[in-house]
CSV table of C-alpha atoms and ligand atoms in Angstrom, one decimal:
chain,number,residue,atom,x,y,z
O,993,UNK,CA,-13.2,-23.4,-12.2
O,994,UNK,CA,-9.5,-23.6,-13.3
O,995,UNK,CA,-7.0,-21.6,-11.2
O,996,UNK,CA,-5.9,-18.2,-12.4
O,997,UNK,CA,-2.2,-18.4,-13.5
O,998,UNK,CA,-0.1,-15.5,-12.5
O,999,UNK,CA,3.5,-14.3,-13.2
O,1000,UNK,CA,5.4,-12.3,-10.7
O,1001,UNK,CA,8.1,-9.7,-11.6
O,1002,UNK,CA,10.6,-8.6,-8.9
O,1003,UNK,CA,11.7,-11.3,-6.4
O,1004,UNK,CA,13.0,-9.0,-3.7
O,1005,UNK,CA,12.4,-8.3,0.0
O,1006,UNK,CA,8.6,-7.8,-0.2
O,1007,UNK,CA,7.8,-10.2,-3.0
O,1008,UNK,CA,8.4,-13.2,-0.6
O,1009,UNK,CA,5.2,-12.1,1.2
O,1010,UNK,CA,3.3,-11.9,-2.0
O,1011,UNK,CA,4.5,-15.4,-3.0
O,1012,UNK,CA,3.5,-16.9,0.3
O,1013,UNK,CA,0.1,-15.1,0.0
O,1014,UNK,CA,-0.4,-16.4,-3.6
O,1015,UNK,CA,0.1,-19.9,-2.2
O,1016,UNK,CA,-2.9,-19.3,0.1
O,1017,UNK,CA,-5.2,-17.5,-2.3
O,1018,UNK,CA,-8.0,-19.7,-3.5
O,1019,UNK,CA,-8.0,-20.6,-7.2
O,1020,UNK,CA,-4.8,-18.7,-8.1
O,1021,UNK,CA,-1.2,-19.8,-8.5
O,1022,UNK,CA,2.1,-18.3,-9.7
O,1023,UNK,CA,3.5,-20.2,-12.7
O,1024,UNK,CA,6.4,-17.9,-13.7
O,1025,UNK,CA,8.7,-15.5,-12.0
O,1026,UNK,CA,11.2,-12.9,-13.3
O,1027,UNK,CA,14.0,-10.9,-11.7
O,1028,UNK,CA,17.1,-9.4,-13.4
O,1029,UNK,CA,19.1,-10.4,-10.3
O,1030,UNK,CA,20.0,-14.2,-10.7
O,1031,UNK,CA,20.4,-14.7,-7.0
O,1032,UNK,CA,17.0,-13.4,-6.1
O,1033,UNK,CA,15.5,-15.4,-9.0
O,1034,UNK,CA,17.0,-18.6,-7.7
O,1035,UNK,CA,16.2,-18.0,-4.1
O,1036,UNK,CA,12.5,-17.3,-4.7
O,1037,UNK,CA,12.2,-19.9,-7.5
O,1038,UNK,CA,13.7,-22.6,-5.2
O,1039,UNK,CA,11.7,-21.6,-2.1
O,1040,UNK,CA,8.4,-21.7,-3.9
O,1041,UNK,CA,9.1,-24.4,-6.5
O,1042,UNK,CA,8.6,-22.3,-9.6
O,1043,UNK,CA,10.3,-23.8,-12.7
O,1044,UNK,CA,9.6,-21.0,-15.3
O,1045,UNK,CA,12.2,-18.3,-14.5
O,1046,UNK,CA,13.1,-15.3,-16.5
O,1047,UNK,CA,15.7,-12.5,-16.2
O,1048,UNK,CA,13.9,-10.4,-18.8
O,1049,UNK,CA,10.2,-9.4,-18.4
O,1050,UNK,CA,9.8,-8.9,-22.2
O,1051,UNK,CA,10.8,-12.6,-22.8
O,1052,UNK,CA,8.3,-13.7,-20.1
O,1053,UNK,CA,5.5,-11.8,-21.7
O,1054,UNK,CA,6.4,-13.1,-25.1
O,1055,UNK,CA,6.2,-16.7,-23.9
O,1056,UNK,CA,2.9,-16.0,-22.2
O,1057,UNK,CA,0.9,-18.7,-20.5
O,1058,UNK,CA,-0.4,-16.6,-17.6
O,1059,UNK,CA,-3.7,-14.7,-16.9
O,1060,UNK,CA,-2.2,-11.8,-14.8
O,1061,UNK,CA,1.0,-10.3,-13.8
O,1062,UNK,CA,2.0,-9.2,-10.3
O,1063,UNK,CA,4.7,-6.4,-10.5
O,1064,UNK,CA,6.6,-6.4,-7.2
O,1065,UNK,CA,9.6,-4.3,-8.3
O,1066,UNK,CA,10.6,-0.9,-7.0
O,1067,UNK,CA,9.0,2.2,-8.5
O,1068,UNK,CA,11.6,2.9,-11.3
O,1069,UNK,CA,10.3,0.0,-13.4
O,1070,UNK,CA,6.6,0.3,-12.7
O,1071,UNK,CA,5.6,2.4,-15.8
O,1072,UNK,CA,7.5,0.3,-18.3
O,1073,UNK,CA,6.2,-3.0,-16.9
O,1074,UNK,CA,2.6,-1.9,-16.6
O,1075,UNK,CA,2.7,-0.7,-20.2
O,1076,UNK,CA,4.3,-4.0,-21.2
O,1077,UNK,CA,1.4,-5.8,-19.5
O,1078,UNK,CA,-1.1,-3.6,-21.3
O,1079,UNK,CA,0.6,-4.2,-24.7
O,1080,UNK,CA,0.2,-7.9,-24.1
O,1081,UNK,CA,-3.4,-7.5,-22.8
O,1082,UNK,CA,-2.5,-9.0,-19.4
O,1083,UNK,CA,-4.3,-7.7,-16.3
O,1084,UNK,CA,-1.7,-6.3,-13.9
O,1085,UNK,CA,-1.2,-5.6,-10.2
O,1086,UNK,CA,1.4,-3.0,-9.5
O,1087,UNK,CA,3.1,-2.4,-6.1
O,1088,UNK,CA,3.0,1.0,-4.5
O,1089,UNK,CA,4.3,3.7,-5.0
O,1090,UNK,CA,2.4,3.3,-8.3
O,1091,UNK,CA,4.7,5.6,-10.3
O,1092,UNK,CA,7.4,8.2,-10.0
O,1093,UNK,CA,5.0,11.0,-11.0
O,1094,UNK,CA,1.3,11.6,-11.3
O,1095,UNK,CA,1.7,12.1,-15.0
O,1096,UNK,CA,3.3,8.6,-15.3
O,1097,UNK,CA,0.5,7.1,-13.1
O,1098,UNK,CA,-2.2,8.7,-15.4
O,1099,UNK,CA,-0.4,7.3,-18.5
O,1100,UNK,CA,-0.4,3.8,-16.9
O,1101,UNK,CA,-4.1,3.9,-16.1
O,1102,UNK,CA,-4.8,5.2,-19.6
O,1103,UNK,CA,-2.7,2.4,-21.2
O,1104,UNK,CA,-4.6,-0.4,-19.3
O,1105,UNK,CA,-8.0,1.3,-20.0
O,1106,UNK,CA,-7.2,1.4,-23.8
O,1107,UNK,CA,-6.1,-2.2,-23.7
O,1108,UNK,CA,-9.3,-3.1,-21.8
O,1109,UNK,CA,-7.3,-4.8,-18.9
O,1110,UNK,CA,-7.8,-4.5,-15.2
O,1111,UNK,CA,-5.1,-2.7,-13.2
O,1112,UNK,CA,-4.9,-2.8,-9.4
O,1113,UNK,CA,-2.4,-1.0,-7.2
O,1114,UNK,CA,-1.1,-3.2,-4.4
O,1115,UNK,CA,-2.3,-0.7,-1.8
O,1116,UNK,CA,-2.8,-3.2,1.0
O,1117,UNK,CA,-3.0,-1.1,4.2
O,1118,UNK,CA,-6.7,-0.4,3.8
O,1119,UNK,CA,-7.1,-4.2,3.9
O,1120,UNK,CA,-5.6,-4.6,7.3
O,1121,UNK,CA,-8.0,-6.2,9.8
O,1122,UNK,CA,-8.0,-3.2,12.2
O,1123,UNK,CA,-8.7,-0.7,9.4
O,1124,UNK,CA,-11.5,-2.9,8.1
O,1125,UNK,CA,-12.9,-2.9,11.6
O,1126,UNK,CA,-13.0,0.9,11.7
O,1127,UNK,CA,-14.7,1.0,8.2
O,1128,UNK,CA,-17.3,-1.6,9.4
O,1129,UNK,CA,-18.1,0.5,12.6
O,1130,UNK,CA,-18.6,3.6,10.5
O,1131,UNK,CA,-20.8,1.7,8.0
O,1132,UNK,CA,-22.9,0.5,10.9
O,1133,UNK,CA,-23.5,4.1,11.9
O,1134,UNK,CA,-21.7,3.6,15.3
O,1135,UNK,CA,-20.7,7.3,15.5
O,1136,UNK,CA,-23.0,9.1,13.1
O,1137,UNK,CA,-21.3,11.4,10.6
O,1138,UNK,CA,-17.6,11.6,11.2
O,1139,UNK,CA,-16.4,15.3,11.1
O,1140,UNK,CA,-12.8,14.9,12.3
O,1141,UNK,CA,-10.1,12.3,12.0
O,1142,UNK,CA,-6.5,11.6,12.7
O,1143,UNK,CA,-4.5,8.8,11.0
O,1144,UNK,CA,-1.2,8.4,12.7
O,1145,UNK,CA,1.9,6.2,12.1
O,1146,UNK,CA,4.8,7.1,14.4
O,1147,UNK,CA,7.7,4.7,14.7
O,1148,UNK,CA,11.4,4.3,15.3
O,1149,UNK,CA,11.6,0.9,13.6
O,1150,UNK,CA,14.6,0.2,11.4
O,1151,UNK,CA,13.1,-0.2,7.9
O,1152,UNK,CA,16.5,0.6,6.2
O,1153,UNK,CA,18.1,-2.8,6.9
O,1154,UNK,CA,15.5,-4.7,4.9
O,1155,UNK,CA,14.9,-1.9,2.4
O,1156,UNK,CA,18.2,0.0,2.0
O,1157,UNK,CA,16.9,2.1,-0.9
O,1158,UNK,CA,14.6,3.9,1.5
O,1159,UNK,CA,17.6,5.8,2.9
O,1160,UNK,CA,18.9,6.8,-0.5
O,1161,UNK,CA,16.0,8.6,-2.2
O,1162,UNK,CA,15.4,12.4,-2.2
O,1163,UNK,CA,11.9,11.5,-1.0
O,1164,UNK,CA,11.2,9.0,1.8
O,1165,UNK,CA,8.4,8.7,4.3
O,1166,UNK,CA,5.4,10.3,2.4
O,1167,UNK,CA,6.2,8.3,-0.8
O,1168,UNK,CA,7.0,5.1,1.0
O,1169,UNK,CA,4.7,4.9,4.0
O,1170,UNK,CA,2.6,8.1,4.1
O,1171,UNK,CA,1.1,6.9,0.8
O,1172,UNK,CA,-0.6,4.1,2.8
O,1173,UNK,CA,-1.8,6.5,5.6
O,1174,UNK,CA,-3.2,8.9,3.0
O,1175,UNK,CA,-5.0,6.1,1.3
O,1176,UNK,CA,-6.5,5.0,4.7
O,1177,UNK,CA,-7.6,8.6,5.3
O,1178,UNK,CA,-9.4,8.5,1.9
O,1179,UNK,CA,-10.9,5.1,2.5
O,1180,UNK,CA,-12.3,6.2,5.9
O,1181,UNK,CA,-13.3,9.8,5.3
O,1182,UNK,CA,-13.6,10.0,1.5
O,1183,UNK,CA,-11.8,12.0,-1.2
O,1184,UNK,CA,-9.9,15.1,-0.5
O,1185,UNK,CA,-10.2,18.6,-1.9
O,1186,UNK,CA,-7.3,20.4,-0.3
O,1187,UNK,CA,-4.1,19.5,1.5
O,1188,UNK,CA,-1.4,21.3,3.5
O,1189,UNK,CA,1.8,19.6,4.6
O,1190,UNK,CA,5.0,20.2,6.6
O,1191,UNK,CA,8.0,17.8,6.5
O,1192,UNK,CA,11.4,17.4,8.1
O,1193,UNK,CA,14.4,15.1,8.2
O,1194,UNK,CA,15.5,14.1,11.7
O,1195,UNK,CA,17.8,11.1,10.9
O,1196,UNK,CA,21.0,12.5,9.5
O,1197,UNK,CA,21.9,9.1,7.8
O,1198,UNK,CA,19.1,9.3,5.2
O,1199,UNK,CA,18.5,11.7,2.3
O,1200,UNK,CA,14.7,12.2,2.4
O,1201,UNK,CA,12.2,13.4,4.9
O,1202,UNK,CA,11.3,11.1,7.8
O,1203,UNK,CA,8.6,13.2,9.4
O,1204,UNK,CA,5.4,14.6,7.8
O,1205,UNK,CA,2.3,16.3,9.2
O,1206,UNK,CA,-0.5,16.7,6.7
O,1207,UNK,CA,-3.9,18.5,7.0
O,1208,UNK,CA,-6.7,17.3,4.7
O,1209,UNK,CA,-10.0,18.8,3.8
O,1210,UNK,CA,-12.4,16.0,2.7
O,1211,UNK,CA,-15.2,16.3,0.1
O,1212,UNK,CA,-17.8,15.7,2.9
O,1213,UNK,CA,-16.6,18.6,5.0
O,1214,UNK,CA,-14.6,16.5,7.4
O,1215,UNK,CA,-11.1,17.6,8.4
O,1216,UNK,CA,-8.3,15.1,9.1
O,1217,UNK,CA,-4.6,15.0,10.1
O,1218,UNK,CA,-2.2,12.4,8.6
O,1219,UNK,CA,1.0,12.3,10.7
O,1220,UNK,CA,3.8,10.0,9.9
O,1221,UNK,CA,7.3,9.6,11.4
O,1222,UNK,CA,10.2,7.1,11.4
O,1223,UNK,CA,12.0,9.3,13.9
O,1224,UNK,CA,9.8,8.5,16.9
O,1225,UNK,CA,11.3,6.4,19.6
O,1226,UNK,CA,8.6,5.0,21.9
O,1227,UNK,CA,8.7,2.7,24.9
O,1228,UNK,CA,6.7,0.1,23.0
O,1229,UNK,CA,7.5,0.2,19.3
O,1230,UNK,CA,4.2,0.3,17.4
O,1231,UNK,CA,5.4,-0.7,13.9
O,1232,UNK,CA,3.5,-1.2,11.7
O,1233,UNK,CA,0.3,0.0,13.3
O,1234,UNK,CA,-1.7,2.9,11.9
O,1235,UNK,CA,-3.6,4.5,14.8
O,1236,UNK,CA,-7.0,6.1,14.1
O,1237,UNK,CA,-9.1,8.7,15.9
O,1238,UNK,CA,-12.5,9.7,14.6
O,1239,UNK,CA,-15.0,12.1,16.1
O,1240,UNK,CA,-18.6,11.8,14.8
O,1241,UNK,CA,-21.9,13.5,15.4
O,1242,UNK,CA,-23.0,10.6,17.6
O,1243,UNK,CA,-19.7,9.3,19.1
O,1244,UNK,CA,-16.0,8.5,18.8
O,1245,UNK,CA,-13.8,5.7,17.5
O,1246,UNK,CA,-10.2,5.2,18.8
O,1247,UNK,CA,-8.0,2.6,17.3
O,1248,UNK,CA,-5.0,2.6,19.6
O,1249,UNK,CA,-1.8,0.8,20.0
O,1250,UNK,CA,-2.1,-3.0,20.5
O,1251,UNK,CA,-5.0,-3.2,18.0
O,1252,UNK,CA,-7.5,-1.9,20.6
O,1253,UNK,CA,-10.7,-0.5,19.1
O,1254,UNK,CA,-12.8,1.6,21.4
O,1255,UNK,CA,-16.2,2.9,20.3
O,1256,UNK,CA,-18.2,5.4,22.4
O,1257,UNK,CA,-21.7,6.5,21.6
O,1258,UNK,CA,-25.1,6.9,23.3
O,1259,UNK,CA,-25.1,3.2,24.2
O,1260,UNK,CA,-21.8,3.5,26.2
O,1261,UNK,CA,-18.3,2.4,25.4
O,1262,UNK,CA,-17.3,-0.9,23.9
O,1263,UNK,CA,-13.7,-2.2,23.5
O,1264,UNK,CA,-12.7,-4.9,21.0
O,1265,UNK,CA,-9.4,-6.6,20.1
O,1266,UNK,CA,-9.0,-6.2,16.4
O,1267,UNK,CA,-5.6,-7.9,16.1
O,1268,UNK,CA,-4.7,-9.3,12.7
O,1269,UNK,CA,-4.3,-13.1,12.3
O,1270,UNK,CA,-0.8,-14.5,12.5
O,1271,UNK,CA,-0.8,-16.4,9.2
O,1272,UNK,CA,1.3,-19.7,9.1
O,1273,UNK,CA,4.1,-18.0,7.1
O,1274,UNK,CA,3.9,-14.6,8.9
O,1275,UNK,CA,6.2,-13.1,11.5
O,1276,UNK,CA,5.6,-10.4,14.1
O,1277,UNK,CA,5.5,-7.4,13.9
O,1278,UNK,CA,5.0,-7.7,10.1
O,1279,UNK,CA,1.9,-10.0,10.4
O,1280,UNK,CA,-0.5,-7.0,10.2
O,1281,UNK,CA,0.9,-6.1,6.8
O,1282,UNK,CA,1.3,-9.7,5.7
O,1283,UNK,CA,-2.3,-10.6,6.4
O,1284,UNK,CA,-3.4,-7.6,4.3
O,1285,UNK,CA,-1.2,-8.8,1.4
O,1286,UNK,CA,-3.2,-12.1,1.4
O,1287,UNK,CA,-6.5,-10.1,1.7
O,1288,UNK,CA,-5.7,-7.8,-1.3
O,1289,UNK,CA,-4.5,-10.7,-3.5
O,1290,UNK,CA,-7.6,-12.8,-2.7
O,1291,UNK,CA,-9.7,-9.7,-3.6
O,1292,UNK,CA,-7.8,-9.4,-6.9
O,1293,UNK,CA,-8.5,-13.1,-7.8
O,1294,UNK,CA,-12.2,-12.7,-7.0
O,1295,UNK,CA,-12.6,-9.5,-9.0
O,1296,UNK,CA,-10.6,-10.9,-11.9
O,1297,UNK,CA,-13.0,-13.8,-12.0
O,1298,UNK,CA,-16.3,-11.8,-11.7
O,1299,UNK,CA,-15.1,-8.8,-13.8
O,1300,UNK,CA,-15.7,-6.3,-11.0
O,1301,UNK,CA,-13.6,-3.3,-10.2
O,1302,UNK,CA,-11.0,-3.7,-7.4
O,1303,UNK,CA,-11.0,-1.4,-4.4
O,1304,UNK,CA,-7.6,0.0,-5.2
O,1305,UNK,CA,-7.8,0.1,-9.0
O,1306,UNK,CA,-5.3,2.2,-10.9
O,1307,UNK,CA,-8.0,4.9,-11.3
O,1308,UNK,CA,-8.8,4.9,-7.6
O,1309,UNK,CA,-5.1,5.1,-6.7
O,1310,UNK,CA,-4.6,8.3,-8.8
O,1311,UNK,CA,-6.5,10.0,-6.0
O,1312,UNK,CA,-4.2,8.7,-3.4
O,1313,UNK,CA,-1.1,9.4,-5.5
O,1314,UNK,CA,-2.2,13.0,-6.1
O,1315,UNK,CA,-2.1,13.4,-2.3
O,1316,UNK,CA,1.5,12.3,-2.2
O,1317,UNK,CA,2.6,14.7,-4.9
O,1318,UNK,CA,0.5,17.5,-3.3
O,1319,UNK,CA,2.1,16.9,0.1
O,1320,UNK,CA,5.6,17.4,-1.4
O,1321,UNK,CA,4.4,20.4,-3.3
O,1322,UNK,CA,2.8,22.0,-0.2
O,1323,UNK,CA,5.8,21.2,2.0
O,1324,UNK,CA,8.1,23.0,-0.5
O,1325,UNK,CA,5.9,26.0,-1.1
O,1326,UNK,CA,4.3,26.3,2.4
O,1327,UNK,CA,0.9,26.7,0.7
O,1328,UNK,CA,-2.3,24.6,0.5
O,1329,UNK,CA,-2.7,22.5,-2.7
O,1330,UNK,CA,-6.0,22.1,-4.6
O,1331,UNK,CA,-6.3,18.3,-5.2
O,1332,UNK,CA,-9.2,18.4,-7.8
O,1333,UNK,CA,-7.1,20.6,-10.1
O,1334,UNK,CA,-4.5,17.8,-10.2
O,1335,UNK,CA,-6.8,15.0,-11.3
U,597,NAD,P1,13.7,-5.0,-3.6
U,597,NAD,O1,14.7,-4.0,-4.1
U,597,NAD,O2,14.1,-5.8,-2.4
U,597,NAD,O3,13.2,-5.9,-4.7
U,597,NAD,C1,12.9,-5.5,-6.0
U,597,NAD,C2,13.4,-6.6,-7.0
U,597,NAD,O4,12.9,-6.3,-8.3
U,597,NAD,C3,14.9,-6.8,-7.0
U,597,NAD,O5,15.2,-8.2,-6.8
U,597,NAD,C4,15.3,-6.3,-8.4
U,597,NAD,O6,16.3,-7.0,-8.9
U,597,NAD,C5,14.0,-6.6,-9.2
U,597,NAD,N1,13.8,-5.8,-10.4
U,597,NAD,C6,13.8,-4.4,-10.4
U,597,NAD,N2,13.5,-4.0,-11.7
U,597,NAD,C7,13.3,-5.1,-12.4
U,597,NAD,C8,12.9,-5.3,-13.8
U,597,NAD,N3,12.7,-4.3,-14.6
U,597,NAD,N4,12.8,-6.6,-14.2
U,597,NAD,C9,13.0,-7.6,-13.3
U,597,NAD,N5,13.3,-7.5,-12.1
U,597,NAD,C10,13.5,-6.2,-11.6
U,597,NAD,O7,12.5,-4.1,-3.2
U,597,NAD,P2,11.3,-4.4,-2.2
U,597,NAD,O8,11.7,-3.9,-0.8
U,597,NAD,O9,10.9,-5.8,-2.3
U,597,NAD,O10,10.2,-3.4,-2.7
U,597,NAD,C11,9.5,-3.7,-3.9
U,597,NAD,C12,8.3,-2.8,-3.9
U,597,NAD,O11,7.4,-3.2,-2.8
U,597,NAD,C13,8.6,-1.3,-3.6
U,597,NAD,O12,7.8,-0.5,-4.5
U,597,NAD,C14,8.1,-1.0,-2.2
U,597,NAD,O13,7.7,0.3,-2.0
U,597,NAD,C15,7.0,-2.0,-2.1
U,597,NAD,N6,6.7,-2.5,-0.7
U,597,NAD,C16,5.4,-2.5,-0.4
U,597,NAD,C17,5.0,-2.9,0.8
U,597,NAD,C18,3.5,-3.0,1.1
U,597,NAD,O14,3.1,-3.2,2.3
U,597,NAD,N7,2.7,-2.8,0.1
U,597,NAD,C19,6.0,-3.2,1.8
U,597,NAD,C20,7.3,-3.1,1.5
U,597,NAD,C21,7.7,-2.8,0.2
U,598,89Y,O1,7.9,0.1,2.2
U,598,89Y,C1,7.0,0.2,3.3
U,598,89Y,C2,5.6,-0.2,3.2
U,598,89Y,O2,5.0,-0.2,2.1
U,598,89Y,O3,5.2,-0.7,4.4
U,598,89Y,C3,6.2,-0.6,5.4
U,598,89Y,C4,7.5,-0.4,4.6
U,598,89Y,O4,8.0,-1.7,4.4
U,598,89Y,C5,8.5,0.4,5.3
U,598,89Y,O5,8.1,1.7,5.5
């Protein structure tokens, strides 16, 4: 079968990972790229040998000749570009955070639905090898019914040198990183009914919050904590590992630093190394994220071909994005937020 032809918009810091991953995805290739910054356009175009280059996404859509678009810009342009894709009936992948507001995100999902085109949010953290290993253990019934969880990302890694915009926004860690952790909590323990959050800013050089502690009530009665921090200086820096603790009716799961998965149940305790692969183009410590970029893009190509729904479709991601908005709302008001009322 002929390869799917893709176009990528936004040739910045993270898009380089997406371009490498597209080169590895079976039966897909990037045939056109777009960036309004000529330097980024040239850099990425030359590195990956892409001849069709555009500074204006509207011109690229007008020329066509591709089966899907991968939107790798920052959030400000997501709604306009997704709606442009829908208007041209082009299936779209959109980077996280999906939108600036839940209202925008809902409009984007509605536009793609009305146009009859698939929309996937590039919510890659659930595709990380260690998170997939936790999901598989639960599916195998290793600990019975989980009733409590903790999803923790605590780091002192300098993310601002590669992504300077992260220091400038009114919102930081929940919108940028906690969004992934909240998605993992949903992926592992299911949808959420109610959320309570507290935030604080520790680093005086940034505008937004860099610490958040979030309590979730899940549909199935489980309770979990999502705690994220970029103000945590540890002896061994864990970036970018999400640590997971789960207590179930028949046992426990602990995903701890160093990609160590410990499962305890009536059969005893087993320990496994669930480290991600170091892909040929990847570099530590980012390799965990980089491998998940490949995994989510391969998944997109497969679903686009078989017509199936993606794991992190736009519609699915509304339920993660609502948690982000609710966390800011709860932190501001000090009160719990009803999630179902937002959707
Ligand atoms: P960046 O600023 O380095 O790159 C964005 C690029 O998009 C820039 O080159 C800019 O010129 C271009 N651009 C913006 N609007 C445009 C438009 N309308 N038309 C054409 N080009 C446009 O940003 P980044 O650090 O690469 O982040 C991009 C997105 O990726 C963000 O939303 C970020 O949150 C996300 N991200 C995701 C992960 C992940 O693991 N999923 C990791 C890092 C960043
Ligand atoms: O932007 C963020 C993301 O999505 O993963 C890690 C990151 O690059 C910095 O927090």
